[in-house]
CSV table of C-alpha atoms in Angstrom, one decimal:
chain,number,residue,atom,x,y,z
A,1,MET,CA,8.5,-52.2,35.6
A,2,VAL,CA,10.8,-49.7,37.4
A,3,GLY,CA,9.9,-46.1,37.8
A,4,ILE,CA,12.2,-43.1,37.8
A,5,THR,CA,14.6,-43.4,40.7
A,6,ARG,CA,16.6,-40.7,42.5
A,7,GLU,CA,19.9,-42.1,41.2
A,8,GLY,CA,19.7,-40.0,38.0
A,9,SER,CA,19.9,-36.3,37.5
A,10,GLY,CA,17.6,-34.2,39.6
A,11,TRP,CA,17.6,-31.5,37.0
A,12,LEU,CA,16.4,-34.0,34.3
A,13,ARG,CA,13.6,-35.2,36.6
A,14,TRP,CA,12.5,-31.6,37.2
A,15,GLU,CA,12.6,-30.9,33.4
A,16,LEU,CA,10.5,-34.0,32.7
A,17,THR,CA,7.9,-33.1,35.2
A,18,GLN,CA,7.7,-29.5,33.8
A,19,ALA,CA,7.3,-31.0,30.3
A,20,VAL,CA,4.4,-33.2,31.6
A,21,HIS,CA,2.6,-30.3,33.2
A,22,SER,CA,3.0,-28.3,30.0
A,23,HIS,CA,1.9,-31.3,27.9
A,24,LEU,CA,-1.3,-31.7,29.8
A,25,ARG,CA,-2.9,-28.7,28.1
A,26,HIS,CA,-3.3,-30.9,24.9
A,27,GLU,CA,-5.5,-33.9,24.7
A,28,THR,CA,-3.2,-36.8,23.6
A,29,ASN,CA,-2.6,-40.4,24.5
A,30,LEU,CA,-0.1,-39.2,27.1
A,31,THR,CA,-2.7,-36.9,28.7
A,32,ARG,CA,-5.2,-39.7,28.8
A,33,PHE,CA,-2.6,-42.0,30.4
A,34,TYR,CA,-2.0,-39.4,33.1
A,35,ARG,CA,-5.6,-38.8,33.8
A,36,ARG,CA,-6.3,-42.6,34.1
A,37,LEU,CA,-3.4,-42.9,36.6
A,38,ALA,CA,-4.4,-39.8,38.5
A,39,ARG,CA,-7.8,-41.2,39.3
A,40,LYS,CA,-6.1,-44.2,41.1
A,41,LYS,CA,-2.8,-42.9,42.3
A,42,PRO,CA,-1.5,-39.7,44.0
A,43,ASN,CA,-0.8,-36.8,41.6
A,44,GLN,CA,3.0,-37.0,42.0
A,45,VAL,CA,3.0,-40.7,41.2
A,46,ALA,CA,0.9,-40.1,38.0
A,47,VAL,CA,3.2,-37.2,37.0
A,48,MET,CA,6.4,-39.3,37.4
A,49,ALA,CA,4.9,-42.3,35.5
A,50,THR,CA,3.9,-40.0,32.7
A,51,ALA,CA,7.3,-38.4,32.7
A,52,ARG,CA,8.9,-41.9,32.4
A,53,LYS,CA,6.5,-42.7,29.5
A,54,MET,CA,7.4,-39.4,27.8
A,55,LEU,CA,11.1,-40.1,28.2
A,56,LYS,CA,10.8,-43.5,26.7
A,57,THR,CA,8.9,-42.0,23.7
A,58,VAL,CA,11.5,-39.4,23.2
A,59,TYR,CA,14.3,-41.9,23.5
A,60,TRP,CA,12.8,-44.2,20.8
A,61,MET,CA,12.1,-41.2,18.5
A,62,LEU,CA,15.7,-40.1,18.7
A,63,ARG,CA,17.0,-43.6,18.4
A,64,ASN,CA,15.0,-44.3,15.3
A,65,ASN,CA,15.2,-40.8,13.9
A,66,GLU,CA,11.4,-40.4,13.7
A,67,PRO,CA,9.3,-37.3,14.1
A,68,PHE,CA,6.5,-37.1,16.7
A,69,HIS,CA,3.1,-38.2,15.6
A,70,PRO,CA,0.5,-37.1,18.2
A,71,GLY,CA,-2.2,-39.2,16.5
A,72,PRO,CA,-5.7,-38.4,15.2
A,73,GLY,CA,-8.1,-36.3,17.1
A,74,VAL,CA,-5.5,-34.3,19.1
A,75,VAL,CA,-7.4,-31.4,20.7
A,76,ASP,CA,-5.7,-28.2,21.9
A,77,LEU,CA,-7.4,-27.7,25.3
A,78,VAL,CA,-6.2,-24.1,25.6
A,79,ALA,CA,-7.6,-23.0,22.3
A,80,GLY,CA,-10.5,-25.5,22.3
A,81,ARG,CA,-10.0,-26.7,18.8
A,82,ARG,CA,-8.5,-29.6,17.0
A,83,ARG,CA,-5.0,-29.3,15.7
A,84,PRO,CA,-4.2,-30.3,12.1
C-alpha cells in the first residue's frame, strides 16, 4: 500500500487534510479508522492515511455515480444526537 506522496498537488493534500479534520466531528467508519490509527501512529500519519481513504471513497463514488451512505448509527458529535 502506498500513501499520499509529495508528487501530487500540495493544494489537494491540504484540502484533503482539512476535510478529514472537519469530518472528525461525526462518528463514522472513517472517524473510527482515524482513531484506531492515531492510537498507534503519529497524528499526521493518521490524518494522511484517513485522507487517502477518503479520497479513494470519493473516487469510487464519482466513478460509479453513487451517493454517500454514512451507514447506520452515525452520530453527530457536535450536536450529540444521531443523524437520520
